[in-house]
């Protein structure tokens, strides 16, 4: 799937080098119709890139300076230059290959049953073969009959059918998942997904697009003036040091107002609360009402406006300078187009859908109402998210957590099945069991459907294997000979033994016909 060569610009000249020789920091030129050699960031030019191979996204994605590109995807219309950021085994494609290989080599819990049976299988079959020889030799006095039944039992017995039943289905299932933009890290995750009873969804970046926008900016004075622009400069200068989506919204808003940002000293991010730093000798603190109250900052000047923003489903963040409240920002994050339908479909599948967020309760409940979620955990700090998952598990439920941020990682690890949004942070992806590469929530439904299809296929395989051996071994041992005079020819027994393995593998390959249902 990878490109074989890359057109690298070195010393002002374009040279073609094997992909193995590309180094981090190299600037690479990609022309229309070419595969992108490695992962990187666009530095010049613009184009539309077909990322269907990796994300499953059917429409080409527009790329311009600052956007990330993924190795092995196909450039469609324009020409651009990008700087290599990941090469070799660190590329996104290589990580996908590694994860799929690990998943296909892992064992599902249901395979323990087959392993236990297989462990007893050989000694039991040998015992039956010896018993058949002894009984027929002593009863009939016929050495030929005794040998035929003994050999027939040894030939028709097929432990390989039991051994193949689970791993063949797992291999096809995980491969089919990757084909649909779903990376499943292990067979246990694939099996557990069909047992999920409660699914917990993070709000920002999961239900919403994760690209919030500042819609309201209110100062204590209430009117737009130079003081307002000064406050915006102080806030944005601190926020540009944070990776949080809300911080990015503040910075974008400041830039749209042509506000020049300055350096923030002693920057500190307080997880689940806010950020602070010193700008132009002023201590600037931006965050939640709870945090402001913990800092003993009086917030009584803006309560009504804050309440109205939260009632509209917006996140309100407070701005304090030198220990005094100075302003308030309302930030809205649009829902993903598929969020409402995905939640509805999950509920139709019999799952309890819960929303978990660090946002304030009014905003959380407004968003939850919009998507149809009835149970909400709001104002939850990052270190408390895992505890909330644990509490749900304490109710006897098998819980899945869907998230994308660093603060979701503990909850993803705590959940029975952690599902990370592939467009989120590397930490969240590392802590999860399943990754949705494209970030489309439809992948949650596809993962559950795939799990159910795979488990159904495994059970069919185990049924075929068990029934074959349960029926075949007694017939080979001659139980029908006294009644009907039937004996199993060893040649037929050999063919039947081979057919049992073929039937299991063929049934597993039917999973290749799996197609996710569109919502």
XYZ file of C-alpha atoms in Angstrom:
519
model
C 0.000 0.000 0.000
C 2.961 2.329 0.509
C 4.682 4.383 -2.155
C 8.050 2.939 -3.172
C 9.830 6.279 -3.640
C 9.585 9.854 -2.400
C 10.443 13.092 -4.243
C 12.535 14.860 -1.590
C 13.783 18.450 -1.881
C 17.393 18.643 -0.693
C 19.762 21.537 -1.285
C 17.129 23.153 -3.489
C 16.899 20.143 -5.815
C 14.229 17.498 -6.270
C 15.595 13.958 -5.971
C 13.805 10.621 -5.917
C 14.858 8.412 -3.006
C 13.562 5.047 -1.752
C 10.972 5.469 0.957
C 13.328 3.815 3.450
C 15.766 6.742 3.084
C 13.252 9.480 3.932
C 14.185 11.243 7.171
C 12.150 13.240 9.642
C 12.225 16.885 8.598
C 12.609 16.193 4.878
C 10.409 18.346 2.625
C 8.632 16.170 0.073
C 6.808 17.178 -3.115
C 3.627 15.287 -4.020
C 1.986 15.690 -7.422
C -1.589 14.872 -8.485
C -2.362 11.151 -8.551
C 0.663 10.163 -6.456
C 0.681 8.315 -3.152
C 1.885 10.270 -0.139
C 5.084 8.478 0.949
C 5.116 9.074 4.741
C 3.220 10.978 7.429
C 3.775 14.712 7.612
C 2.470 18.273 7.722
C 1.657 20.377 4.651
C 3.961 23.405 4.355
C 3.093 24.713 0.893
C 0.292 24.281 -1.633
C -3.151 22.691 -1.315
C -4.973 19.646 -2.616
C -7.690 17.098 -1.966
C -6.481 13.778 -0.572
C -8.296 10.447 -0.759
C -7.944 8.966 2.759
C -10.502 6.173 2.277
C -7.811 3.499 2.587
C -7.044 4.606 6.151
C -10.141 6.320 7.506
C -12.920 4.851 5.387
C -13.980 8.421 4.521
C -15.456 8.236 1.020
C -14.968 11.905 0.085
C -11.508 13.435 -0.498
C -10.309 15.695 2.333
C -8.986 19.177 1.571
C -5.407 19.731 2.736
C -3.631 23.058 3.126
C -0.625 24.382 5.076
C -0.716 23.171 8.675
C -2.854 20.081 7.943
C -1.584 16.558 8.566
C -1.266 14.016 5.769
C -1.031 10.241 6.141
C 1.389 8.016 4.285
C -0.088 5.692 1.599
C -3.134 7.936 1.010
C -3.604 9.301 -2.509
C -3.236 12.920 -3.612
C -6.057 13.774 -6.012
C -6.118 17.239 -7.567
C -3.335 19.626 -6.571
C 0.358 19.638 -5.850
C 1.809 20.382 -2.433
C 4.901 20.097 -0.278
C 4.919 18.591 3.182
C 7.459 18.054 5.948
C 7.943 14.444 7.083
C 7.027 13.951 10.759
C 6.877 10.129 11.007
C 8.800 7.607 8.933
C 9.431 3.852 8.881
C 7.810 1.859 11.672
C 6.421 5.037 13.258
C 4.062 5.911 10.380
C 0.329 5.641 10.870
C 0.073 2.798 8.349
C 2.827 0.818 10.104
C 1.021 1.229 13.421
C -2.180 -0.078 11.836
C -0.332 -3.118 10.480
C 1.213 -3.792 13.897
C -2.104 -3.517 15.738
C -3.922 -5.787 13.301
C -1.145 -8.390 13.515
C -1.283 -8.336 17.308
C -5.058 -8.695 17.278
C -4.998 -11.589 14.829
C -2.426 -13.399 16.961
C -4.311 -12.970 20.235
C -6.767 -15.386 21.840
C -10.403 -14.668 22.588
C -11.716 -15.877 25.981
C -14.135 -18.203 24.186
C -11.102 -20.045 22.797
C -10.266 -21.238 26.327
C -13.184 -23.680 26.028
C -11.770 -25.098 22.806
C -8.266 -25.217 24.338
C -9.553 -27.130 27.383
C -11.427 -29.602 25.200
C -8.420 -30.020 22.903
C -6.190 -30.688 25.914
C -8.319 -33.706 26.819
C -9.108 -34.632 23.247
C -6.018 -36.646 22.310
C -5.884 -38.925 25.410
C -9.654 -39.526 25.197
C -9.451 -40.444 21.490
C -6.532 -42.813 22.136
C -8.493 -44.400 24.992
C -11.551 -44.873 22.720
C -9.354 -46.382 19.979
C -7.794 -48.870 22.432
C -11.219 -49.706 23.876
C -12.596 -50.326 20.365
C -9.698 -52.686 19.580
C -10.065 -54.618 22.826
C -13.860 -54.927 22.617
C -14.026 -56.034 18.959
C -11.057 -58.414 19.284
C -12.516 -60.048 22.413
C -16.166 -60.052 21.248
C -15.722 -60.991 17.603
C -12.271 -62.497 17.705
C -11.622 -60.637 14.470
C -8.242 -58.868 14.336
C -9.060 -57.155 11.025
C -12.296 -55.676 12.408
C -10.506 -54.534 15.563
C -7.742 -52.839 13.540
C -10.182 -51.127 11.136
C -12.197 -49.588 14.000
C -9.049 -48.533 15.854
C -7.497 -46.890 12.780
C -10.849 -45.316 11.843
C -11.153 -43.667 15.273
C -7.591 -42.279 15.100
C -8.075 -40.947 11.567
C -11.518 -39.351 11.869
C -10.768 -37.606 15.165
C -10.056 -33.971 14.333
C -8.646 -31.707 17.067
C -7.545 -29.258 14.362
C -11.198 -28.315 13.664
C -11.551 -27.291 17.306
C -8.245 -25.422 17.180
C -9.189 -23.547 14.001
C -12.710 -22.594 15.093
C -11.836 -19.392 16.967
C -8.591 -17.975 15.460
C -9.838 -18.152 11.868
C -12.929 -16.103 12.735
C -10.817 -13.646 14.783
C -8.400 -13.142 11.886
C -11.183 -12.446 9.417
C -13.116 -10.274 11.904
C -10.188 -8.021 12.849
C -9.186 -7.711 9.205
C -12.734 -6.747 8.283
C -12.680 -4.187 11.088
C -9.522 -2.571 9.713
C -11.144 -2.516 6.287
C -13.979 -0.439 7.784
C -11.715 1.957 9.666
C -11.917 0.146 13.026
C -8.714 -1.045 14.679
C -9.285 -3.832 17.211
C -6.257 -4.411 19.433
C -7.088 -7.899 20.627
C -9.484 -10.817 20.302
C -10.750 -10.227 23.853
C -11.930 -6.736 22.873
C -13.651 -8.165 19.800
C -15.489 -10.686 21.953
C -16.424 -8.265 24.743
C -17.884 -5.678 22.358
C -21.007 -7.776 21.756
C -21.663 -8.001 25.510
C -21.636 -4.225 26.138
C -24.618 -3.087 28.222
C -23.720 0.559 28.898
C -21.810 2.878 26.590
C -20.364 6.111 27.993
C -19.715 8.962 25.560
C -17.409 11.889 26.205
C -18.858 15.214 25.005
C -16.132 17.391 23.496
C -14.560 15.837 20.401
C -16.730 12.724 20.612
C -20.371 13.786 20.439
C -19.293 17.233 19.268
C -16.874 18.116 16.488
C -14.157 19.198 18.925
C -13.751 22.516 17.088
C -15.465 24.955 19.422
C -15.989 28.598 18.477
C -16.263 31.674 20.671
C -19.792 33.019 20.235
C -19.975 35.476 23.142
C -17.389 37.682 24.865
C -18.624 39.728 27.808
C -16.562 41.980 30.058
C -17.500 43.303 33.454
C -18.024 46.748 31.900
C -20.236 45.186 29.256
C -19.223 47.338 26.277
C -16.679 46.808 23.529
C -13.685 49.065 24.014
C -9.924 49.016 24.236
C -10.162 47.365 27.664
C -12.062 44.477 26.095
C -9.334 43.970 23.484
C -6.695 44.157 26.224
C -8.517 41.456 28.218
C -8.786 39.309 25.074
C -5.043 39.715 24.517
C -4.263 38.610 28.071
C -6.580 35.581 27.857
C -5.442 34.417 24.417
C -1.756 34.863 25.295
C -2.212 32.350 28.131
C -4.515 29.986 26.217
C -2.159 29.548 23.263
C 0.068 27.446 25.549
C -2.737 24.898 26.068
C -3.694 21.976 23.815
C -7.366 22.047 24.907
C -9.965 22.619 22.139
C -11.510 25.487 24.132
C -8.102 27.152 24.296
C -7.756 26.874 20.522
C -11.152 28.544 20.146
C -10.047 31.498 22.269
C -6.823 31.905 20.283
C -8.664 31.734 16.940
C -11.135 34.343 18.137
C -8.320 36.672 19.241
C -6.590 36.273 15.886
C -9.833 37.078 14.065
C -9.944 40.331 16.039
C -6.347 41.140 14.964
C -5.184 40.988 18.563
C -1.403 40.599 18.896
C -0.462 37.919 21.398
C 2.425 38.226 23.836
C 4.502 35.784 25.862
C 2.952 34.140 28.920
C 5.286 33.225 31.767
C 4.841 30.534 34.423
C 2.072 28.882 32.420
C 0.233 26.117 34.245
C -2.678 23.919 33.211
C -4.892 22.615 36.010
C -6.640 19.493 34.684
C -10.400 19.843 34.631
C -10.267 23.398 35.978
C -8.442 25.854 33.721
C -5.127 27.557 32.938
C -3.103 30.377 34.360
C -0.023 32.399 33.531
C 1.601 35.785 33.888
C 1.238 38.214 30.973
C 2.684 41.760 31.158
C 3.078 41.357 34.941
C -0.611 40.418 35.343
C -1.740 37.049 36.740
C -4.340 35.758 34.282
C -6.570 32.819 35.261
C -9.132 31.302 32.880
C -11.413 28.425 33.775
C -14.525 27.047 35.413
C -16.752 28.616 38.032
C -15.812 25.856 40.469
C -12.127 26.694 40.085
C -12.757 30.406 40.543
C -14.656 29.647 43.743
C -11.761 27.501 44.954
C -9.475 30.492 44.311
C -11.849 32.717 46.356
C -12.512 34.939 43.338
C -15.833 36.784 43.486
C -17.919 35.921 40.386
C -21.199 37.642 41.337
C -20.901 40.240 38.583
C -21.756 37.860 35.708
C -24.145 35.164 36.993
C -27.183 35.878 34.797
C -25.259 36.024 31.520
C -23.378 32.849 32.438
C -26.627 31.019 33.183
C -28.172 32.096 29.852
C -25.128 30.854 27.907
C -25.205 27.485 29.643
C -28.946 27.150 29.069
C -28.230 27.548 25.346
C -25.792 24.623 25.492
C -22.671 26.773 25.438
C -19.622 26.379 27.631
C -18.939 29.447 29.755
C -15.361 30.140 30.859
C -14.478 32.893 33.301
C -11.497 35.235 32.995
C -9.840 36.670 36.092
C -6.948 39.140 36.168
C -4.941 39.660 39.373
C -7.578 37.847 41.411
C -10.604 39.782 40.108
C -13.190 38.576 37.622
C -12.967 40.593 34.407
C -14.870 38.737 31.720
C -16.754 35.749 30.417
C -16.640 33.823 27.154
C -19.358 31.648 25.671
C -18.031 28.828 23.512
C -20.194 26.575 21.347
C -19.140 23.248 19.884
C -21.424 21.915 17.150
C -22.592 18.321 17.326
C -21.192 15.851 14.817
C -23.748 15.221 12.052
C -24.095 11.564 13.042
C -24.348 12.003 16.836
C -28.151 12.047 17.163
C -28.708 9.028 14.892
C -25.865 7.044 16.480
C -27.257 7.576 19.994
C -30.728 6.583 18.808
C -29.398 3.444 17.103
C -27.383 2.430 20.179
C -30.513 2.741 22.296
C -32.436 0.613 19.783
C -29.726 -2.036 20.181
C -30.679 -2.187 23.855
C -27.694 -0.228 25.198
C -27.847 2.369 27.944
C -26.150 5.532 26.633
C -24.498 7.851 29.181
C -22.716 11.178 28.648
C -19.613 11.969 30.714
C -18.068 15.451 30.661
C -16.097 17.914 32.692
C -18.407 20.690 31.479
C -20.966 22.301 33.784
C -24.287 20.555 34.316
C -26.532 23.023 32.459
C -24.437 22.891 29.291
C -24.095 19.110 29.540
C -27.823 18.579 29.982
C -28.603 20.912 27.051
C -26.319 18.868 24.747
C -27.621 15.573 26.156
C -31.199 16.643 25.519
C -30.313 17.526 21.935
C -28.929 14.034 21.198
C -31.472 12.121 23.306
C -29.248 11.005 26.205
C -31.077 10.766 29.534
C -28.249 9.980 31.975
C -25.506 12.593 32.357
C -22.384 12.816 34.539
C -21.302 16.456 34.450
C -18.535 18.517 36.077
C -16.398 15.390 36.313
C -12.676 15.993 36.649
C -10.236 13.840 34.649
C -9.145 11.936 37.759
C -12.812 11.193 38.542
C -13.798 9.850 35.121
C -12.325 6.401 35.799
C -14.222 6.319 39.111
C -17.502 6.977 37.304
C -16.793 4.054 34.971
C -15.959 1.916 37.993
C -19.256 2.896 39.617
C -21.178 1.761 36.532
C -19.253 -1.516 36.564
C -20.213 -1.838 40.225
C -23.838 -1.971 39.060
C -22.930 -5.237 37.325
C -22.739 -3.740 33.841
C -20.240 -4.318 31.060
C -19.190 -0.777 30.174
C -17.659 0.754 27.056
C -16.107 4.226 27.148
C -15.745 6.392 24.032
C -13.356 9.352 24.220
C -10.622 11.248 22.454
C -8.652 13.376 24.918
C -5.752 12.941 27.312
C -8.205 13.354 30.171
C -10.227 10.386 28.862
C -7.296 7.942 28.959
C -7.840 6.661 32.560
C -11.535 6.068 31.848
C -10.731 4.288 28.572
C -8.321 2.000 30.434
C -10.837 1.354 33.245
C -13.731 0.446 30.924
C -14.316 -3.147 29.866
C -13.967 -1.890 26.294
C -12.237 1.436 25.593
C -13.081 3.006 22.235
C -10.865 5.899 21.118
C -11.644 8.430 18.429
C -8.749 8.168 15.962
C -8.697 11.922 15.423
C -7.927 12.416 19.136
C -4.723 12.208 21.160
C -2.148 9.407 20.972
C -2.516 8.824 24.732
C -6.238 8.092 24.387
C -5.603 5.744 21.454
C -2.885 3.895 23.395
C -5.223 3.403 26.373
C -8.102 2.072 24.274
C -9.046 -1.388 22.990
C -10.718 -0.227 19.783
C -9.837 2.812 17.668
C -12.212 4.511 15.224
C -9.738 5.881 12.688
C -12.017 8.399 11.012
C -13.622 9.700 14.194
C -17.118 8.931 12.859
C -19.359 7.633 15.667
C -20.977 5.253 13.167
C -17.878 3.141 13.860
C -19.222 2.319 17.344
C -22.254 0.614 15.832
C -20.108 -1.108 13.202
C -17.740 -2.431 15.919
C -20.646 -3.862 17.931
C -22.249 -5.404 14.835
C -18.887 -6.884 13.781
C -18.372 -8.327 17.259
C -21.802 -9.946 17.192
C -21.206 -11.344 13.691
C -17.779 -12.709 14.687
C -19.040 -14.347 17.884
C -21.950 -15.891 15.988
C -19.449 -17.251 13.459
C -17.172 -18.656 16.201
C -20.107 -20.449 17.858
C -21.071 -21.972 14.504
C -17.492 -23.170 14.011
C -17.343 -24.716 17.477
C -20.725 -26.386 16.887
C -19.508 -27.899 13.596
C -16.287 -29.116 15.227
C -17.967 -30.616 18.297
C -20.835 -32.261 16.402
C -18.449 -33.689 13.832
C -16.293 -35.368 16.474
C -19.185 -36.410 18.700
C -20.919 -38.129 15.756
C -17.882 -39.288 13.782
C -15.819 -40.999 16.493
C -18.587 -43.404 17.692
C -19.420 -44.361 14.083
C -15.716 -45.042 13.415
C -15.573 -47.107 16.626
C -18.267 -49.389 15.147
C -21.366 -48.619 17.262
C -23.555 -49.131 14.175
C -21.941 -52.440 13.180
C -24.063 -54.721 15.413
C -27.303 -53.107 14.176
C -26.718 -52.286 10.515
C -23.438 -53.998 9.792
C -21.852 -50.614 8.935
C -18.147 -49.985 9.320
C -16.358 -46.738 8.395
C -13.742 -47.174 5.715
C -10.455 -45.505 6.869
C -10.206 -43.765 3.454
C -13.643 -42.167 3.989
C -12.616 -41.299 7.555
C -9.543 -39.481 6.216
C -11.651 -37.496 3.769
C -14.184 -36.617 6.475
C -11.413 -35.455 8.794
C -10.038 -33.082 6.150
C -13.549 -31.871 5.306
C -14.196 -30.883 8.935
C -11.276 -28.429 8.878
C -12.269 -27.122 5.460
C -15.859 -26.540 6.628
C -14.678 -24.529 9.678
C -12.332 -22.330 7.613
C -14.972 -21.850 4.890
C -17.543 -20.780 7.468
C -15.060 -18.297 8.986
C -14.412 -16.812 5.559
C -18.116 -15.975 5.273
C -17.307 -13.031 7.573
C -15.703 -11.374 4.566
C -19.259 -10.650 3.409
C -19.920 -8.531 6.517
C -21.194 -5.047 5.646
C -21.969 -2.435 8.305
C -25.516 -1.178 8.399
C -25.771 2.524 7.639
C -27.784 4.610 10.092
